[in-house]
Amino acid sequence: MDEVMDSQRSVTTEVEPEDLKNDVPKTNFTDGKDELFCEPEKYDTTKDCVLTVNTQDDAASQKSMDCGSAGGLDESVPAGNRSDTAQTHCSNGQKSKRPSSPGPHPVKTTCVAAHAPNPKLTLCLSNSPRKGISTPSDVEMLSPDSTIFKTMLVNNSADKNHGGSACAEDSGLVKAQVMESQQFVKDSDSGCLAKDRVHLVAMGADDAETAECSGSSHMSQDLIGSQSGAIFESVSYALHNMDRGWLGTPIDELNRMPQCAPPLSHLKVVPNHTVTVRTDLLREGAAPVSYPSKFKDAWDDVSVKMPCSEKNLFPMETEDGGGVQSRWELIHTALQGGFKSSLDVTDAILKYNTAYAKKWDFTALNLLCTEYLEHCEVQHLFEVILPAMVDLALSAPRLCTMPIPLLKSRMNHSLTLSQEQIACLLANAFFCTFPRRNSRKSEYCNYPEINFYRLFEGSSPRKIEKLKTLLCYFRRVTQTKPKGLVTFTRQTLNNPPNWESSQTQLTRLHITCDGTIEDDGYGMLQVDFANRLVGGGVTGHGLVQEEIRFLINPELIVSRLFTEALEYNECLIITGTEQYSKYSGYAESYKWEEGYKDETPRDDWQRRCTEIVAIDALRYRHFLEQFLPEKMIRELNKAYCGFFRSNTNSKHLSAVATGNWGCGAFGGDTRLKALIQLMAAAEAGRDVAYFTFGDAQLMRDVHEIHTFLTKRHVTVG
């Protein structure tokens, strides 16, 4: 069963695909677009290949990511250029449309009608500037004493396009402002309000506000003007915030890598950092050279057992009754026999995994090749891509010459590999060559799975889309040799902060219901909502935030080869991985869309300036247990472990890009988890960019909490 990471989502409406049929659209290469495998790669700045699929499912499916959906809204696009509108269900049965995007909008007119003894507040949403309207068709907000008022909500229509997520809207903020306004009107002058109607004319957030009270009145016009102006300001502010896609500090004011980082010292081997390449030959644009020059074997309990080890032996029958042979030689023979169909791939893999011949299922791989790829793609797969992957896998003795250390629990250690070495290791994972890694009863029982055999089983569309995403990666790295480095750091927190006595104040917050961690949080410390076995169900059935990130940045998957399960005070930090694919959807609606050309700049160690931290949240069986002090302290320490960096000035630390960590299947409360991450980031000296993934009410609530605490200079303790 998959150790699948929780979905970490908190949205007001979950959008399901129209069609939940267990099929995946075939590729269509007749429209002139690039294909998954058929054509040579042609790059622009964003893509390298395109797989066109039926839009019947895609149009209804919605990107619902924690790390993210692939394409966030660009804040630089003027609001007038966005046509998305959210439909608001009103108490009178009508629907009023209003823009759902942030930024300035056409002026809205707000009219307040008060009647005794049970006043109603009537909001007229009009696009005519400086014109008050009061008609029976207006949107009515009833008295707080009304049953309808208490149950009425403003629903959202999360209309997404191109990977952007429309914010979910509700009327919570407006209702609070309306109730306050009604009480203010009630208390001001019953004589005027009983006979007359007060018109509040709203002309936008920055326009003048006017109010008049017609008919007989014993109250001065100045007093009425000031009172109604205050009412208007409250309601207008509420409506203005309802339309905003983000709140807090502008995201461009937060620290990003590489701009905020100090110069790196020369990369060198130290006792707590293993480097598998020649650091003296490291040059921009040049492929790293493996170190040492010849393969050094290690078959022990502190290193990865490599498939090319001379101690990797395979039992065989002989005339004498039994014997052993080199398993690596058997792998060579099996994989170099050539492939004409998926059955040939299956037969080759099972030749050196005979114990699993009746257990492993290759249905998904067979379906991909026979039903979901076009003929030219299948041909390219078997004639070009898979043979290149075989060559890459069999180059392990030449590329991966240094023993790869296991990042065991309770150790602080870093491992730097070249992207080419990682590609070689992942090719071996695809062909299931790693010894002692197919059983939970082996010495690797506390490590994630690395061989891809579970990726091939079953007929789920999830598996088909996963295979497309990973084959896009293998196509790229076999066509063009990657030339960078990636560093994996296991970090242990031995001395946690004294949270109760902390005098640290909260740092800056940018919070948005648009965009994604991977797109809009570029250059920041990006949070992977992890399973304690990193990668969760990426090689199995899982397909939520963590798994999707590991699929589009496949170099993350190699961490499963050497990273033992995370303890309560540990995290894994990965710096330098590259994104190779764009996607849409989430879980059942996930689809590989096209190749992606990652243009993220590299640092002085030739690593992409993409830093991802895997932190695993607690799973709660009962909702209220997360509010126990010891549970909150555990989550504070876990988040802080991922965010802090020893001996680093806070001005050189990038902001944390995060979201609803541990809030899906793990049962975390979104507001509590947001506050915990704000506290941990503050203690670590980092600002926060928080992505609510379409939940506008959560955005407003967390911003209100942050504003309340910062204005009063409340400390973390």
XYZ file of C-alpha atoms in Angstrom:
717
model
C 0.000 0.000 0.000
C 1.299 3.423 -0.862
C 2.700 5.628 1.827
C 0.961 8.521 0.165
C 1.437 12.078 1.262
C -1.665 13.997 2.245
C -3.301 16.266 -0.238
C -2.680 19.358 1.896
C -5.641 21.115 0.391
C -8.185 23.426 1.864
C -10.657 24.708 -0.677
C -14.295 25.622 -0.443
C -15.340 23.641 -3.502
C -13.645 20.570 -4.917
C -13.890 20.370 -8.674
C -14.041 16.899 -10.130
C -13.500 16.002 -13.768
C -16.696 15.576 -15.767
C -15.527 12.173 -16.868
C -14.106 9.761 -14.317
C -13.700 7.012 -16.888
C -10.580 4.913 -16.527
C -9.143 6.073 -19.794
C -6.603 8.609 -20.871
C -6.946 10.536 -24.132
C -4.703 9.446 -26.943
C -2.134 11.770 -28.310
C -3.056 13.507 -31.501
C -0.152 14.478 -33.710
C -2.129 15.625 -36.736
C -2.380 19.248 -35.696
C 1.244 20.187 -36.251
C 2.297 20.358 -32.593
C 5.408 18.681 -31.201
C 4.824 15.188 -29.849
C 5.934 13.363 -26.732
C 8.375 11.163 -28.660
C 7.949 11.663 -32.411
C 9.734 14.882 -33.269
C 13.147 16.288 -32.356
C 12.856 18.702 -29.488
C 12.339 22.339 -30.378
C 12.647 24.807 -27.568
C 11.182 28.147 -26.886
C 11.542 29.665 -23.451
C 8.815 27.554 -21.926
C 8.422 24.209 -23.647
C 10.238 21.487 -25.499
C 7.512 19.112 -26.583
C 3.755 18.998 -26.622
C 1.367 16.154 -26.079
C -2.074 17.134 -27.351
C -4.969 15.404 -25.692
C -8.715 15.487 -25.891
C -10.067 18.505 -24.109
C -13.268 16.760 -23.094
C -11.802 15.848 -19.718
C -9.356 18.728 -19.525
C -11.966 21.450 -19.796
C -13.725 20.171 -16.732
C -10.702 19.230 -14.707
C -9.209 21.810 -12.451
C -5.713 22.352 -11.151
C -5.869 22.048 -7.374
C -2.287 22.016 -6.245
C -0.411 22.551 -3.060
C 2.933 23.059 -4.655
C 1.303 23.537 -6.991
C -0.458 23.920 -10.260
C 1.802 24.694 -13.117
C 0.848 28.164 -14.184
C -0.095 30.885 -11.741
C -1.692 34.167 -12.708
C 0.800 36.836 -13.654
C 0.347 39.749 -11.315
C 1.676 42.101 -13.969
C -1.327 41.466 -16.219
C -3.845 44.308 -15.894
C -7.120 43.320 -14.340
C -8.941 44.628 -17.366
C -7.305 41.936 -19.475
C -8.832 39.131 -17.423
C -12.319 38.114 -18.285
C -12.925 35.680 -15.445
C -15.948 36.507 -13.357
C -17.235 34.909 -10.221
C -20.968 34.327 -9.893
C -22.397 35.358 -6.569
C -25.615 33.760 -5.416
C -27.822 36.336 -3.757
C -30.688 36.114 -1.308
C -33.252 37.172 -3.879
C -32.461 34.256 -6.139
C -30.546 36.294 -8.694
C -26.903 36.045 -9.638
C -24.701 39.060 -9.793
C -21.469 38.853 -11.722
C -18.320 40.553 -10.618
C -14.684 40.220 -11.568
C -12.818 37.631 -9.539
C -9.340 38.893 -10.337
C -7.323 41.244 -8.124
C -6.690 44.864 -8.948
C -8.896 47.812 -9.901
C -12.349 47.086 -11.259
C -15.313 49.056 -12.585
C -16.886 51.147 -9.850
C -19.512 49.495 -7.709
C -22.443 51.419 -6.219
C -23.511 50.454 -2.727
C -26.930 51.477 -1.394
C -27.952 50.968 2.198
C -31.655 50.890 2.974
C -32.646 50.803 6.632
C -36.164 50.185 7.863
C -37.598 49.747 11.325
C -38.037 47.480 13.107
C -36.079 44.909 11.097
C -33.744 46.816 8.783
C -32.334 45.419 5.571
C -29.070 46.449 4.006
C -29.389 46.542 0.225
C -26.172 46.336 -1.788
C -26.641 47.526 -5.361
C -23.771 46.218 -7.474
C -23.737 48.638 -10.394
C -21.034 49.483 -12.859
C -22.237 53.047 -13.326
C -19.822 55.441 -11.648
C -21.132 57.779 -8.982
C -24.716 56.688 -9.371
C -26.735 55.236 -6.513
C -29.456 52.753 -7.398
C -32.092 51.252 -5.144
C -34.385 48.820 -6.901
C -36.130 45.576 -5.969
C -33.620 43.689 -8.108
C -30.717 44.788 -5.962
C -28.673 42.235 -4.101
C -30.048 42.187 -0.576
C -28.092 41.491 2.584
C -30.689 40.809 5.270
C -30.622 41.804 8.897
C -28.386 39.728 11.158
C -31.578 38.695 12.933
C -32.867 37.108 9.743
C -32.566 33.357 9.297
C -31.726 33.883 5.644
C -28.923 36.277 6.553
C -27.378 33.769 8.919
C -27.308 30.999 6.336
C -26.509 32.953 3.198
C -23.058 32.554 1.643
C -21.513 33.980 -1.442
C -20.401 30.995 -3.463
C -17.532 30.881 -5.824
C -17.040 29.742 -9.336
C -13.438 28.644 -9.528
C -13.011 29.256 -13.216
C -9.479 28.370 -14.109
C -7.584 28.930 -17.287
C -4.021 28.117 -18.187
C -3.194 26.795 -14.766
C -4.277 29.895 -12.890
C -6.664 29.322 -10.023
C -9.580 31.617 -9.384
C -10.083 32.470 -5.755
C -12.944 30.939 -3.863
C -15.141 33.752 -2.531
C -17.505 33.852 0.391
C -19.390 36.545 2.173
C -17.926 36.151 5.652
C -16.031 39.427 5.641
C -18.864 41.381 4.063
C -21.428 39.974 6.485
C -19.361 41.089 9.428
C -19.036 44.576 7.986
C -22.739 44.687 7.114
C -23.802 43.711 10.633
C -21.544 46.372 12.095
C -22.917 48.937 9.666
C -26.524 48.053 10.434
C -25.993 48.436 14.137
C -24.337 51.790 13.542
C -27.293 52.977 11.471
C -29.764 51.709 14.072
C -28.088 53.559 16.900
C -27.615 56.862 15.103
C -31.125 58.321 14.836
C -34.255 56.207 14.808
C -36.433 59.080 13.651
C -34.532 59.615 10.456
C -34.100 55.911 9.758
C -37.734 55.029 10.375
C -38.989 57.447 7.752
C -36.205 57.779 5.302
C -33.674 55.844 3.264
C -29.955 56.373 3.575
C -28.086 56.070 0.269
C -24.408 55.220 0.409
C -22.713 55.689 -2.899
C -19.552 53.609 -3.331
C -17.268 54.761 -6.081
C -14.298 52.410 -5.726
C -11.578 52.053 -3.166
C -9.924 55.374 -3.945
C -12.957 57.456 -4.932
C -14.832 59.970 -2.850
C -17.546 58.668 -0.532
C -20.864 60.495 -0.200
C -23.997 59.977 1.821
C -27.298 61.816 2.139
C -30.389 61.438 4.250
C -33.543 62.808 2.562
C -36.832 63.861 4.250
C -37.458 65.457 7.650
C -34.726 65.042 10.226
C -33.699 66.636 13.491
C -30.121 65.545 13.004
C -27.565 67.796 11.399
C -26.404 66.928 7.904
C -22.788 66.998 9.081
C -23.413 64.289 11.665
C -25.315 62.110 9.202
C -22.592 62.547 6.628
C -19.855 61.474 9.017
C -21.820 58.478 10.296
C -22.872 57.183 6.916
C -19.386 57.819 5.579
C -17.996 55.538 8.258
C -20.552 52.888 7.325
C -19.637 53.159 3.684
C -15.931 52.952 4.362
C -16.424 49.705 6.252
C -18.578 48.076 3.565
C -16.457 49.420 0.710
C -13.278 48.062 2.320
C -14.906 44.651 2.640
C -15.949 44.606 -1.008
C -12.523 45.823 -2.108
C -10.744 42.980 -0.260
C -13.197 40.435 -1.675
C -11.776 41.201 -5.114
C -8.088 40.996 -4.236
C -6.073 37.961 -5.268
C -3.342 38.671 -2.730
C -2.843 40.525 0.542
C 0.116 41.703 2.601
C 3.571 42.519 1.287
C 3.999 42.521 -2.522
C 5.735 39.289 -3.471
C 8.452 41.096 -5.431
C 9.669 42.676 -2.184
C 10.520 39.272 -0.670
C 13.993 37.751 -0.898
C 14.750 35.352 -3.729
C 17.794 33.370 -4.761
C 20.292 34.070 -6.216
C 19.889 37.830 -5.616
C 19.819 37.588 -1.816
C 22.561 34.986 -1.454
C 26.178 35.768 -0.590
C 28.919 34.362 -2.856
C 29.473 30.632 -2.361
C 32.838 29.377 -1.219
C 34.609 26.946 -3.535
C 32.939 23.533 -3.525
C 35.116 21.057 -1.675
C 34.873 17.731 0.067
C 34.565 17.934 3.856
C 33.713 15.211 6.406
C 29.976 15.992 6.354
C 29.728 16.605 2.584
C 30.287 13.938 -0.048
C 30.952 15.266 -3.559
C 31.029 12.739 -6.411
C 32.647 14.943 -9.097
C 35.977 16.664 -9.698
C 35.463 20.066 -8.075
C 38.647 21.463 -9.638
C 37.196 20.895 -13.126
C 33.788 22.404 -12.414
C 33.023 24.954 -15.124
C 29.898 26.723 -16.318
C 28.477 24.940 -19.354
C 30.832 21.954 -19.004
C 29.695 18.486 -17.961
C 31.040 17.585 -14.483
C 33.674 14.854 -14.377
C 33.026 11.906 -12.061
C 35.388 11.250 -9.163
C 37.260 8.966 -8.716
C 38.139 7.971 -12.256
C 37.487 4.256 -11.670
C 34.560 2.529 -9.995
C 35.062 1.997 -6.274
C 32.891 -0.786 -4.945
C 31.263 -0.722 -1.515
C 28.844 -3.393 -0.319
C 28.178 -2.340 3.271
C 25.521 -0.897 5.560
C 26.517 2.759 5.111
C 26.434 2.931 1.294
C 23.963 2.283 -1.494
C 24.336 -1.260 -2.816
C 24.928 -0.630 -6.525
C 23.678 -2.976 -9.260
C 27.148 -2.972 -10.847
C 28.831 -4.240 -7.689
C 30.806 -7.452 -8.086
C 29.080 -8.636 -4.916
C 25.662 -8.319 -6.534
C 25.251 -12.032 -7.264
C 22.395 -14.014 -8.791
C 21.634 -17.666 -7.970
C 21.795 -20.045 -10.887
C 21.368 -23.752 -11.479
C 24.395 -25.744 -12.539
C 25.200 -29.385 -13.116
C 26.576 -29.479 -9.588
C 23.195 -28.389 -8.222
C 23.662 -24.673 -7.670
C 25.850 -21.640 -8.012
C 25.902 -17.892 -8.529
C 26.654 -15.516 -11.352
C 27.170 -11.786 -11.642
C 23.775 -10.127 -11.625
C 25.234 -7.106 -13.450
C 26.264 -9.335 -16.352
C 22.738 -10.732 -16.451
C 21.339 -7.179 -16.480
C 23.676 -6.304 -19.373
C 22.530 -9.276 -21.408
C 18.828 -8.758 -20.699
C 18.710 -5.031 -21.472
C 20.913 -5.129 -24.554
C 18.650 -7.617 -26.306
C 16.572 -4.799 -27.776
C 12.879 -3.928 -27.397
C 10.133 -4.131 -29.984
C 7.183 -4.010 -27.563
C 6.338 -3.505 -23.917
C 6.382 -7.290 -23.495
C 10.083 -7.265 -24.371
C 10.689 -4.686 -21.615
C 8.743 -6.869 -19.173
C 10.689 -10.000 -20.102
C 14.025 -8.204 -19.767
C 13.257 -6.842 -16.295
C 12.002 -10.213 -15.038
C 15.163 -12.036 -16.204
C 17.090 -10.569 -13.282
C 14.057 -10.351 -10.959
C 12.807 -13.927 -11.335
C 11.463 -14.075 -7.775
C 8.807 -11.537 -8.764
C 7.787 -13.004 -12.118
C 4.340 -13.936 -10.774
C 3.964 -10.868 -8.540
C 4.821 -7.875 -10.684
C 2.245 -6.493 -13.062
C 3.152 -4.453 -16.151
C -0.392 -3.535 -17.243
C 0.125 0.258 -17.148
C 3.283 0.073 -19.277
C 1.519 -2.181 -21.783
C -1.545 0.101 -21.947
C 0.637 3.166 -22.492
C 2.305 1.541 -25.479
C -0.755 -0.115 -27.027
C -3.617 2.310 -26.356
C -2.438 5.773 -25.359
C 0.530 6.565 -27.583
C 0.301 7.061 -31.324
C 2.224 4.749 -33.625
C 5.071 7.203 -34.296
C 5.504 7.778 -30.563
C 5.654 4.061 -29.808
C 8.185 3.629 -32.590
C 10.364 6.448 -31.253
C 10.070 5.048 -27.725
C 11.359 1.593 -28.678
C 13.878 2.650 -31.302
C 15.409 5.728 -29.668
C 14.413 6.524 -26.089
C 14.523 3.095 -24.399
C 17.846 2.085 -26.057
C 19.341 5.408 -24.901
C 18.000 4.749 -21.402
C 19.651 1.311 -21.459
C 22.999 2.876 -22.395
C 22.546 5.418 -19.604
C 21.743 2.730 -17.012
C 24.655 0.516 -18.049
C 27.080 3.450 -17.744
C 26.827 3.255 -13.939
C 30.379 1.897 -13.422
C 31.723 4.811 -15.475
C 29.531 7.610 -14.056
C 28.810 6.601 -10.445
C 32.331 5.737 -9.408
C 32.197 6.853 -5.779
C 30.207 4.917 -3.159
C 26.971 6.815 -2.470
C 26.483 7.293 1.276
C 23.145 6.511 2.889
C 21.654 9.593 4.564
C 20.664 7.805 7.743
C 18.544 9.097 10.583
C 20.135 11.420 13.145
C 22.978 12.438 10.865
C 23.738 15.843 9.355
C 25.240 15.127 5.981
C 25.200 16.476 2.435
C 25.610 14.627 -0.846
C 26.290 16.393 -4.152
C 25.712 14.463 -7.382
C 25.847 15.555 -11.001
C 22.592 15.646 -12.955
C 24.093 13.080 -15.332
C 24.821 10.712 -12.440
C 21.249 11.181 -11.206
C 19.913 10.383 -14.683
C 21.974 7.180 -14.688
C 20.625 6.159 -11.273
C 17.024 6.891 -12.315
C 17.448 4.858 -15.513
C 18.493 1.941 -13.310
C 15.439 2.566 -11.139
C 13.231 2.429 -14.264
C 14.667 -0.963 -15.211
C 14.445 -2.145 -11.563
C 18.129 -3.060 -11.204
C 18.834 -1.953 -7.615
C 19.476 -5.010 -5.434
C 17.786 -5.665 -2.087
C 15.194 -2.930 -2.746
C 12.104 -4.914 -3.724
C 11.113 -6.234 -0.315
C 10.069 -4.548 2.915
C 11.856 -7.328 4.776
C 15.337 -6.290 3.627
C 17.808 -3.986 5.355
C 16.180 -1.123 3.431
C 12.786 -1.551 5.115
C 12.993 1.990 6.530
C 13.763 3.514 3.123
C 11.364 4.474 0.328
C 10.982 2.248 -2.723
C 13.288 3.158 -5.583
C 12.723 0.534 -8.302
C 9.827 1.541 -10.555
C 7.995 -1.823 -10.649
C 4.898 -0.421 -8.907
C 4.703 2.356 -11.494
C 4.044 -0.246 -14.169
C 1.146 -2.026 -12.452
C -2.601 -1.531 -12.802
C -4.719 0.287 -15.358
C -5.213 3.592 -13.531
C -4.965 6.737 -15.703
C -2.710 8.090 -12.955
C -0.013 5.594 -13.906
C -0.296 6.445 -17.597
C 0.184 10.160 -16.906
C 3.056 9.461 -14.516
C 4.830 7.400 -17.154
C 4.349 10.148 -19.741
C 5.862 12.686 -17.340
C 8.890 10.540 -16.550
C 9.486 9.507 -20.162
C 9.522 13.206 -21.056
C 12.400 13.559 -18.580
C 14.282 10.547 -19.962
C 13.835 11.812 -23.511
C 15.443 15.115 -22.542
C 18.422 13.770 -20.591
C 19.248 11.121 -23.193
C 19.027 13.684 -25.981
C 21.000 16.459 -24.232
C 23.432 15.639 -21.440
C 22.553 17.683 -18.305
C 25.503 19.674 -16.952
C 24.637 20.778 -13.434
C 24.876 19.543 -9.861
C 22.269 18.763 -7.201
C 22.860 18.737 -3.434
C 20.858 16.641 -0.939
C 21.205 17.636 2.725
C 19.760 15.764 5.667
C 19.428 18.249 8.521
C 18.751 17.390 12.150
C 17.504 19.894 14.744
C 19.287 19.080 17.992
C 18.643 22.337 19.854
C 15.125 23.630 19.142
C 14.107 27.149 20.177
C 12.440 27.818 23.500
C 9.155 28.796 21.913
C 7.472 30.088 25.054
C 10.189 32.634 25.747
C 10.883 33.725 22.182
C 10.915 37.512 21.710
C 10.958 37.300 17.907
C 8.254 39.210 16.069
C 6.532 37.882 12.966
C 8.174 38.668 9.640
C 6.497 39.894 6.458
C 3.723 37.914 4.787
C 2.539 37.757 1.195
C -0.560 35.591 0.947
C -2.422 34.781 -2.240
C -5.185 32.547 -3.532
C -3.640 32.618 -7.014
C -0.522 30.935 -8.320
C 1.613 28.038 -7.142
C 4.686 27.394 -5.039
C 6.839 26.203 -7.938
C 5.854 28.980 -10.356
C 5.395 32.072 -8.206
C 7.766 30.999 -5.445
C 10.780 30.742 -7.745
C 14.032 31.526 -5.966
C 12.433 30.946 -2.560
C 12.703 28.045 -0.129
C 9.872 25.878 -1.491
C 8.123 23.528 0.903
C 7.440 19.921 -0.065
C 4.506 18.678 2.051
C 6.308 15.427 2.542
C 5.776 11.904 3.703
C 8.374 10.719 6.215
C 9.399 8.363 3.391
C 10.289 11.155 0.985
C 8.413 11.147 -2.285
C 5.382 9.434 -0.769
C 3.600 7.395 -3.430
C 5.437 8.832 -6.442
C 6.444 5.364 -7.701
C 3.045 3.978 -6.723
C -0.504 5.316 -6.782
C -0.044 8.644 -4.956
C -0.508 11.808 -6.983
C -0.877 14.895 -4.795
C 1.427 17.784 -3.888
C 4.611 15.885 -3.093
C 4.243 13.267 -5.801
C 3.510 15.859 -8.481
C 6.580 17.881 -7.525
C 8.733 14.743 -7.712
C 7.315 13.963 -11.161
C 7.905 17.361 -12.751
C 11.332 17.591 -11.042
C 12.299 13.895 -11.379
C 15.788 14.409 -9.957
C 14.039 14.585 -6.590
C 13.129 10.898 -6.951
C 16.749 9.773 -6.580
C 16.631 10.963 -2.942
C 14.545 7.834 -2.269
C 17.611 5.733 -3.064
C 19.622 6.926 -0.061
C 17.339 8.838 2.377
C 16.088 6.933 5.392
C 12.657 7.824 6.812
C 12.648 11.269 8.435
C 12.520 11.466 12.226
C 10.467 14.031 14.186
C 13.328 16.547 14.192
C 14.691 16.082 10.662
C 14.194 17.409 7.158
C 15.680 16.903 3.707
C 16.867 19.945 1.710
C 17.373 19.524 -2.047
C 19.107 22.277 -4.022
C 19.520 22.353 -7.789
C 16.819 20.128 -9.298
C 15.389 21.077 -12.653
C 11.775 21.099 -13.839
C 11.214 19.078 -17.019
C 7.428 19.012 -17.436
C 4.290 21.106 -17.199
C 1.062 19.564 -15.984
C -2.570 20.257 -15.234
C -4.997 18.872 -12.675
C -4.485 17.119 -9.394
C -4.819 13.507 -8.228
C -7.354 11.824 -10.560
C -7.414 14.822 -12.911
C -3.613 15.086 -13.205
C -2.352 15.202 -16.792
C 1.073 15.635 -18.302
C 0.810 18.622 -20.639
C 4.180 19.277 -22.261
C 7.888 19.504 -21.752
C 9.282 22.477 -19.862
C 12.549 24.315 -20.427
C 13.803 25.403 -17.011
C 15.614 28.751 -17.236
C 16.296 29.130 -13.508
C 19.809 30.583 -13.083
C 22.599 28.461 -11.615
C 24.737 29.282 -8.590
C 28.535 29.075 -8.396
C 28.297 25.311 -7.786
C 26.353 24.945 -11.068
C 23.121 24.124 -9.244
C 19.766 25.556 -10.301
C 18.677 28.145 -7.730
C 15.728 25.972 -6.746
C 15.757 24.964 -3.091
C 13.109 22.503 -1.901
C 12.681 21.337 1.688
C 10.828 18.137 2.588
C 9.093 18.346 5.967
C 6.539 15.777 7.091
C 3.527 16.842 9.158
C 1.790 14.743 11.791
C -1.279 12.739 10.841
C -4.206 13.323 13.219
C -6.865 10.736 13.913
C -8.890 13.213 15.921
C -9.159 16.855 14.860
C -8.704 18.377 18.328
C -5.493 16.529 19.185
C -3.472 18.908 16.999
C -4.219 21.703 19.487
C -2.406 19.878 22.297
C 0.771 21.781 23.272
C 3.098 18.849 22.559
C 1.634 18.412 19.069
C 2.020 22.096 18.244
C 5.599 22.101 19.549
C 6.410 19.120 17.345
C 5.104 20.912 14.241
C 6.891 24.141 15.179
C 10.167 22.255 15.520
C 9.646 20.357 12.267
C 8.947 23.544 10.301
C 11.820 25.380 11.995
C 14.163 22.477 11.173
C 13.347 23.005 7.505
C 13.576 26.811 7.586
C 16.641 27.615 9.698
C 20.215 27.755 8.414
C 23.064 27.910 10.899
C 25.498 30.806 10.740
C 23.562 32.635 8.032
C 22.486 36.269 8.221
C 18.729 36.615 7.736
C 19.244 39.185 4.966
C 20.774 36.378 2.886
C 17.854 33.999 3.439
C 15.147 33.681 0.817
C 11.485 33.783 1.769
C 9.581 30.566 2.459
C 7.089 29.611 -0.268
C 4.510 27.365 1.341
C 0.821 26.583 1.707
C -1.584 24.229 3.443
C 1.029 21.887 4.879
C -0.469 18.760 6.450
C -4.047 19.927 5.920
C -5.502 17.294 3.600
C -5.617 13.601 4.454
C -3.416 14.295 7.479
C -6.235 16.329 9.045
C -4.422 19.564 9.890
C -6.335 22.802 10.502
C -5.380 25.315 7.825
C -5.326 28.363 10.075
C -3.332 26.655 12.819
C -0.813 25.262 10.331
C -0.445 28.690 8.704
C 0.257 30.306 12.084
C 2.753 27.576 12.993
C 4.659 28.157 9.754
C 4.608 31.933 10.268
C 6.088 31.459 13.743
C 8.758 29.021 12.559
C 9.725 31.252 9.636
C 9.984 34.284 11.914
C 12.243 32.399 14.309
C 14.385 31.337 11.347
C 14.555 34.931 10.044
C 12.565 34.398 6.850
C 9.578 36.132 5.270
C 6.682 34.008 4.014
C 4.872 33.718 0.676
C 1.746 31.663 1.410
C -0.337 30.052 -1.350
C -3.875 29.047 -0.376
C -4.571 27.378 -3.746
C -7.863 29.058 -4.496
C -9.163 29.570 -0.950
C -9.854 33.312 -0.724
C -11.449 33.128 2.720
C -8.367 31.418 4.131
C -6.248 34.137 2.509
C -8.231 36.865 4.239
C -8.336 35.053 7.579
C -4.592 34.393 7.737
C -3.832 37.953 6.642
C -6.148 39.277 9.349
C -4.404 37.115 11.970
C -0.990 38.295 10.794
C -2.073 41.946 10.739
C -3.608 41.700 14.205
C -0.424 40.218 15.680
C 2.069 42.480 13.913
C 0.193 45.703 14.684
C 0.286 44.800 18.369
C 3.936 43.721 18.187
C 3.046 40.278 19.509
C 6.098 38.011 19.709
C 6.372 34.356 18.781
C 6.508 33.447 22.484
